[in-house]
CSV table of C-alpha atoms and ligand atoms in Angstrom, one decimal:
chain,number,residue,atom,x,y,z
R,1,MET,CA,-0.2,0.2,0.1
R,2,GLY,CA,1.5,3.2,-1.2
R,3,ILE,CA,1.2,6.6,0.8
R,4,VAL,CA,-0.5,9.5,-1.1
R,5,ASN,CA,-0.8,12.5,1.4
R,6,VAL,CA,-2.6,15.4,0.5
R,7,THR,CA,-1.7,17.5,3.2
R,8,PRO,CA,0.4,20.4,4.6
R,9,ASP,CA,1.7,18.6,7.3
R,10,SER,CA,2.5,15.0,7.3
R,11,PHE,CA,5.3,14.0,9.4
R,12,SER,CA,7.5,12.9,6.6
R,13,ASP,CA,6.4,14.3,3.4
R,14,GLY,CA,3.8,17.1,4.1
R,15,GLY,CA,3.3,19.8,1.5
R,16,LEU,CA,5.1,18.0,-1.3
R,17,TYR,CA,1.9,16.6,-3.0
R,18,LEU,CA,-0.9,19.1,-1.8
R,19,ASP,CA,-1.6,20.0,-5.3
R,20,PRO,CA,-4.0,17.6,-6.4
R,21,GLY,CA,-2.6,16.8,-9.8
R,22,ARG,CA,1.1,16.3,-8.2
R,23,ALA,CA,-0.9,13.7,-5.8
R,24,ALA,CA,-2.3,11.8,-8.6
R,25,GLU,CA,1.3,11.6,-10.3
R,26,ARG,CA,2.8,10.5,-7.3
R,27,GLY,CA,0.2,7.7,-6.9
R,28,LEU,CA,0.6,6.6,-10.2
R,29,ALA,CA,4.3,6.8,-9.9
R,30,LEU,CA,3.9,4.5,-6.8
R,31,ILE,CA,1.9,1.8,-8.7
R,32,GLU,CA,5.0,1.9,-11.5
R,33,GLU,CA,7.1,1.1,-8.4
R,34,GLY,CA,4.5,-2.0,-7.4
R,35,ALA,CA,2.3,-0.8,-5.0
R,36,ASP,CA,-1.1,-2.7,-5.6
R,37,ILE,CA,-3.3,-0.5,-3.0
R,38,LEU,CA,-2.8,3.5,-3.1
R,39,ASP,CA,-3.9,5.3,0.5
R,40,VAL,CA,-4.9,8.6,-0.2
R,41,GLY,CA,-5.0,10.9,3.0
R,42,GLY,CA,-6.2,14.4,3.4
R,43,GLU,CA,-5.5,15.0,7.0
R,44,SER,CA,-2.4,14.6,9.1
R,45,THR,CA,-2.6,12.1,12.3
R,46,ARG,CA,1.0,12.8,13.3
R,47,PRO,CA,1.2,13.1,17.1
R,48,GLY,CA,-0.2,16.4,18.6
R,49,ALA,CA,-2.3,17.3,14.9
R,50,ASP,CA,-4.8,19.4,14.8
R,51,PRO,CA,-8.3,17.8,13.1
R,52,VAL,CA,-9.0,18.9,9.7
R,53,PRO,CA,-13.0,20.0,8.8
R,54,ALA,CA,-14.5,18.0,6.7
R,55,ASP,CA,-14.9,20.7,3.7
R,56,GLU,CA,-11.5,21.4,3.6
R,57,GLU,CA,-10.6,17.6,3.7
R,58,LEU,CA,-13.0,16.9,1.0
R,59,ARG,CA,-11.4,19.6,-1.2
R,60,ARG,CA,-7.8,18.1,-0.5
R,61,VAL,CA,-8.8,14.3,-1.6
R,62,LEU,CA,-11.9,14.0,-3.8
R,63,PRO,CA,-9.9,15.6,-7.0
R,64,VAL,CA,-7.2,12.8,-6.3
R,65,VAL,CA,-9.2,10.0,-6.1
R,66,ARG,CA,-11.3,11.1,-9.3
R,67,ALA,CA,-8.2,11.4,-11.2
R,68,LEU,CA,-6.4,8.2,-10.0
R,69,ARG,CA,-9.9,6.4,-10.4
R,70,GLY,CA,-9.7,7.7,-13.9
R,71,ALA,CA,-6.5,6.7,-14.6
R,72,THR,CA,-5.9,3.2,-12.6
R,73,PRO,CA,-7.8,-0.3,-11.8
R,74,ALA,CA,-5.3,-0.3,-8.4
R,75,LEU,CA,-7.2,-0.5,-5.4
R,76,LEU,CA,-7.8,2.8,-4.1
R,77,SER,CA,-8.1,3.4,-0.2
R,78,VAL,CA,-8.9,6.6,1.5
R,79,ASP,CA,-7.2,7.6,5.0
R,80,THR,CA,-10.3,9.1,6.6
R,81,SER,CA,-12.1,8.9,9.5
R,82,LYS,CA,-15.4,11.3,8.5
R,83,ALA,CA,-18.6,9.5,7.2
R,84,GLU,CA,-19.1,12.3,4.6
R,85,ILE,CA,-15.9,12.2,3.2
R,86,ALA,CA,-16.3,8.3,3.1
R,87,ARG,CA,-19.6,8.8,1.3
R,88,ALA,CA,-18.1,10.9,-1.2
R,89,VAL,CA,-14.9,9.4,-2.1
R,90,LEU,CA,-16.9,5.8,-2.4
R,91,ASP,CA,-19.4,7.3,-4.9
R,92,ALA,CA,-16.2,8.8,-6.9
R,93,GLY,CA,-14.9,5.1,-6.9
R,94,ALA,CA,-12.7,4.4,-4.1
R,95,ASP,CA,-12.5,0.6,-2.5
R,96,ILE,CA,-11.5,0.9,0.7
R,97,ILE,CA,-12.0,3.0,3.7
R,98,ASN,CA,-8.8,3.1,5.9
R,99,ASP,CA,-10.3,4.4,9.5
R,100,VAL,CA,-7.3,5.3,11.9
R,101,ASP,CA,-9.9,5.7,14.9
R,102,ALA,CA,-11.8,2.4,14.1
R,103,ALA,CA,-15.1,4.2,13.9
R,104,ARG,CA,-15.2,5.0,17.3
R,105,LEU,CA,-16.6,8.4,17.1
R,106,ASP,CA,-18.7,8.2,13.4
R,107,THR,CA,-20.0,5.0,13.3
R,108,GLU,CA,-21.9,6.5,10.3
R,109,LEU,CA,-18.8,5.7,8.5
R,110,LEU,CA,-19.6,1.8,9.0
R,111,ARG,CA,-23.0,2.2,7.3
R,112,ARG,CA,-21.4,4.2,4.1
R,113,VAL,CA,-18.8,1.4,4.1
R,114,ALA,CA,-21.5,-1.6,4.3
R,115,ALA,CA,-23.5,0.1,1.6
R,116,ALA,CA,-20.8,0.6,-0.9
R,117,GLY,CA,-19.6,-3.0,-0.1
R,118,ALA,CA,-16.1,-1.4,0.1
R,119,GLY,CA,-13.4,-2.7,2.1
R,120,LEU,CA,-12.5,-1.5,5.7
R,121,VAL,CA,-9.3,-1.0,7.9
R,122,LEU,CA,-9.7,-0.7,11.2
R,123,MET,CA,-6.6,0.5,13.2
R,124,HIS,CA,-6.0,0.5,17.1
R,125,MET,CA,-5.2,4.1,18.2
R,126,LYS,CA,-4.9,5.0,22.2
R,127,GLY,CA,-7.0,8.1,22.4
R,128,THR,CA,-6.7,11.1,19.5
R,129,PRO,CA,-3.8,12.1,17.6
R,130,ARG,CA,-3.9,15.3,19.7
R,131,THR,CA,-3.5,13.1,23.1
R,132,MET,CA,-1.9,9.7,22.0
R,133,GLN,CA,1.4,10.4,23.0
R,134,VAL,CA,0.9,12.1,26.4
R,135,ASN,CA,2.1,9.4,28.4
R,136,PRO,CA,0.5,5.9,26.9
R,137,GLN,CA,0.2,2.9,29.5
R,138,TYR,CA,-0.7,-0.7,28.7
R,139,ARG,CA,-0.6,-3.9,31.1
R,140,ASP,CA,-0.2,-6.2,27.7
R,141,VAL,CA,-0.1,-4.2,24.8
R,142,ARG,CA,-0.7,-7.3,22.4
R,143,SER,CA,-3.8,-8.5,24.0
R,144,GLU,CA,-5.3,-5.1,24.5
R,145,VAL,CA,-4.6,-4.2,20.9
R,146,THR,CA,-6.1,-7.5,19.7
R,147,ALA,CA,-9.1,-7.4,21.9
R,148,PHE,CA,-10.2,-3.8,20.7
R,149,LEU,CA,-9.9,-5.0,17.0
R,150,GLY,CA,-11.8,-7.9,17.8
R,151,GLU,CA,-14.4,-5.5,19.6
R,152,ARG,CA,-14.3,-3.1,16.6
R,153,LEU,CA,-14.6,-6.2,14.1
R,154,THR,CA,-17.7,-7.2,15.9
R,155,VAL,CA,-19.2,-3.5,16.0
R,156,ALA,CA,-18.7,-3.2,12.1
R,157,GLN,CA,-20.4,-6.5,11.4
R,158,ALA,CA,-23.5,-4.9,13.7
R,159,TYR,CA,-23.6,-2.0,11.3
R,160,GLY,CA,-23.8,-4.3,8.2
R,161,VAL,CA,-20.2,-4.7,6.9
R,162,ALA,CA,-18.9,-7.9,5.9
R,163,PRO,CA,-15.8,-9.6,8.1
R,164,GLU,CA,-14.3,-10.5,4.8
R,165,ALA,CA,-14.1,-7.0,3.9
R,166,VAL,CA,-12.2,-5.8,6.9
R,167,ILE,CA,-8.5,-5.4,7.2
R,168,LEU,CA,-6.7,-5.0,11.1
R,169,ASP,CA,-3.8,-2.7,11.9
R,170,PRO,CA,-2.5,-2.6,15.1
R,171,GLY,CA,-1.6,1.1,14.7
R,172,ILE,CA,2.0,1.4,15.2
R,173,GLY,CA,2.9,4.9,16.8
R,174,PHE,CA,-0.6,5.6,17.7
R,175,GLY,CA,-0.6,6.0,21.7
R,176,LYS,CA,2.2,3.6,22.0
R,177,ARG,CA,5.8,3.7,23.3
R,178,LEU,CA,8.9,2.4,21.9
R,179,GLU,CA,8.6,-0.7,23.8
R,180,ASP,CA,5.1,-1.1,22.9
R,181,ASN,CA,5.9,-0.7,19.0
R,182,LEU,CA,8.6,-3.2,19.2
R,183,MET,CA,6.6,-5.7,21.2
R,184,LEU,CA,3.5,-5.5,19.0
R,185,LEU,CA,5.9,-6.0,15.8
R,186,ARG,CA,7.8,-9.0,17.5
R,187,GLY,CA,4.5,-11.1,16.8
R,188,LEU,CA,1.4,-10.1,15.2
R,189,ASP,CA,0.1,-13.7,15.4
R,190,ASP,CA,-2.8,-12.6,18.2
R,191,LEU,CA,-4.0,-10.4,15.7
R,192,ALA,CA,-3.9,-12.4,12.5
R,193,ALA,CA,-6.0,-15.3,14.5
R,194,LEU,CA,-8.9,-13.1,14.3
R,195,GLY,CA,-8.9,-13.9,10.7
R,196,ARG,CA,-8.5,-11.1,8.9
R,197,PRO,CA,-5.5,-9.9,6.9
R,198,VAL,CA,-3.2,-7.7,9.2
R,199,LEU,CA,-2.1,-4.1,7.8
R,200,VAL,CA,1.2,-2.4,9.2
R,201,GLY,CA,2.3,0.9,8.9
R,202,VAL,CA,5.9,1.1,10.1
R,203,SER,CA,7.1,3.5,7.4
R,204,ARG,CA,9.9,6.2,8.5
R,205,LYS,CA,7.7,6.3,11.9
R,206,SER,CA,9.3,7.7,14.9
R,207,PHE,CA,10.1,4.6,16.9
R,208,ILE,CA,12.7,4.1,14.1
R,209,GLY,CA,14.1,7.6,14.3
R,210,LYS,CA,14.4,6.8,18.3
R,211,ILE,CA,16.6,3.8,17.4
R,212,LEU,CA,18.7,5.2,14.8
R,213,ASN,CA,18.6,8.6,16.0
R,214,ALA,CA,17.6,9.8,12.3
R,215,GLN,CA,15.1,12.3,10.7
R,216,PRO,CA,12.4,11.0,8.8
R,217,GLN,CA,13.8,11.2,5.3
R,218,ASP,CA,16.8,9.3,6.9
R,219,ARG,CA,14.7,6.0,8.0
R,220,LEU,CA,14.6,3.9,4.9
R,221,GLU,CA,16.9,0.8,6.2
R,222,GLY,CA,14.9,1.0,9.6
R,223,THR,CA,11.6,0.5,7.5
R,224,ILE,CA,13.0,-2.3,5.5
R,225,ALA,CA,13.8,-4.0,8.8
R,226,ALA,CA,10.9,-3.3,11.0
R,227,ALA,CA,8.4,-4.0,7.7
R,228,VAL,CA,10.6,-7.6,6.9
R,229,LEU,CA,10.0,-8.6,10.3
R,230,ALA,CA,6.3,-7.8,10.5
R,231,LEU,CA,6.0,-9.9,7.4
R,232,ALA,CA,7.7,-12.6,9.1
R,233,GLY,CA,5.4,-12.1,12.2
R,234,GLY,CA,2.0,-12.2,10.1
R,235,ALA,CA,1.5,-9.0,8.3
R,236,HIS,CA,-0.1,-9.1,4.9
R,237,ILE,CA,0.0,-5.5,3.8
R,238,LEU,CA,2.4,-2.8,4.1
R,239,ARG,CA,1.7,0.9,4.3
R,240,VAL,CA,4.8,2.7,3.0
R,241,HIS,CA,6.3,5.7,1.4
R,242,ASP,CA,9.6,4.1,-0.4
R,243,VAL,CA,7.3,1.6,-2.1
R,244,ARG,CA,10.0,0.3,-4.8
R,245,ALA,CA,12.5,-0.3,-1.9
R,246,LEU,CA,9.6,-2.0,0.3
R,247,LYS,CA,8.2,-4.0,-2.8
R,248,ARG,CA,11.6,-5.6,-3.5
R,249,ALA,CA,12.3,-6.3,0.0
R,250,ALA,CA,8.9,-7.9,0.6
R,251,LEU,CA,9.3,-9.8,-2.5
R,252,VAL,CA,12.6,-11.5,-1.0
R,253,ALA,CA,11.2,-12.0,2.3
R,254,ASP,CA,8.0,-13.7,0.9
R,255,ALA,CA,10.0,-16.4,-1.2
R,256,ILE,CA,11.9,-17.1,2.0
R,257,LEU,CA,8.8,-17.3,4.2
R,258,ALA,CA,6.8,-19.3,1.6
R,259,GLY,CA,9.7,-22.1,1.8
R,260,GLU,CA,9.2,-22.1,5.5
R,261,ALA,CA,5.3,-22.5,5.2
R,262,SER,CA,5.4,-25.5,2.5
R,263,ALA,CA,8.0,-27.4,4.4
R,264,PRO,CA,6.5,-30.5,6.6
R,265,PRO,CA,5.7,-29.3,10.4
R,266,SER,CA,8.7,-31.6,11.8
R,267,GLU,CA,10.9,-29.2,9.6
R,268,ARG,CA,9.7,-26.2,10.5
R,269,ARG,CA,11.6,-23.7,13.2
R,270,GLU,CA,10.1,-20.9,14.8
R,271,PRO,CA,11.8,-17.5,14.0
R,272,ARG,CA,13.8,-16.6,16.8
R,273,TYR,CA,11.6,-13.4,17.1
R,274,ALA,CA,8.7,-15.1,17.8
R,275,GLN,CA,7.2,-15.6,21.4
M,1,HH2,N1,0.0,5.8,9.8
M,1,HH2,C1,-0.3,7.1,9.6
M,1,HH2,C2,-1.4,7.4,8.7
M,1,HH2,N2,-2.2,6.5,8.7
M,1,HH2,N3,-3.3,4.5,8.3
M,1,HH2,C3,-3.1,3.0,9.1
M,1,HH2,N4,-4.0,2.1,8.7
M,1,HH2,N5,-1.9,2.4,9.8
M,1,HH2,C4,-0.8,3.5,9.9
M,1,HH2,O1,-0.1,2.6,10.7
M,1,HH2,C5,-0.8,5.0,9.5
M,1,HH2,C6,-2.2,5.1,8.6
M,1,HH2,C7,0.9,8.2,9.7
M,1,HH2,O2,1.6,8.2,8.7
M,1,HH2,P1,1.7,9.3,7.6
M,1,HH2,O3,0.4,8.9,6.5
M,1,HH2,O4,3.1,9.0,6.5
M,1,HH2,O5,1.7,10.4,8.0
M,1,HH2,P2,0.6,11.5,8.5
M,1,HH2,O6,-0.5,11.2,9.7
M,1,HH2,O7,1.5,13.1,9.4
M,1,HH2,O8,0.2,12.2,7.3
């Protein structure tokens, strides 16, 4: 999943693709690089970010979705937590709604997704982008995240969303300390056991910056390491800025992991980082 941020203030590429034409070009370039899905976002969710009014968010994302829909059959996802944005982009041909709020604030979004028969990403976040990094605490981060997403999956179903349409995301960096992010990435099997594909967004995130003491533009190797281990730990979809590098890394990782999966059980070894 390649990231197309139509925002002035995203943490790593804010302002680069605010013009709809440039954003659509960026999306098409990411497909050339190997993306199967594009995720178009009009509101930064970086820690401390202010919410964006719906009319402004719509003004940013709708022209980009229209332009991309006219230019590619690739799956189009839109990163939004607002039902009215979801309705407009689904009408314009978007395939997936990526809701970092997991429809806690706006359950109408679930009705929109259900009515369109669209895909839905439900992500775990503690609090809101404004508050999430203010002293987050967990007793057991993995079981809390899994329980939360299991519950949101049930709520989505209650609003008519087909379970097969749902993708689950542990929300790396969303109300988590460094050790929480690492613990989640060390094993996603509990989450995968809910039976839905797992999406992971590690791209250029600050936990990598903390380990490497590096700025967002200088986090590619760290992103690749985290993404490959996420794949080995059970992730199915990687949300990334640097599609070419991550696609190549993922193809090699997948080839190795496919060998592991097809070996007879007696010859299979648990990866060292599995718990
Ligand atoms: N991370 C970001 C935004 N949306 N959606 C999902 N499902 N999972 C994620 O991990 C995720 C997400 C933050 O990254 P980015 O879009 O690069 O930054 P910003 O929120 O500042 O626009």
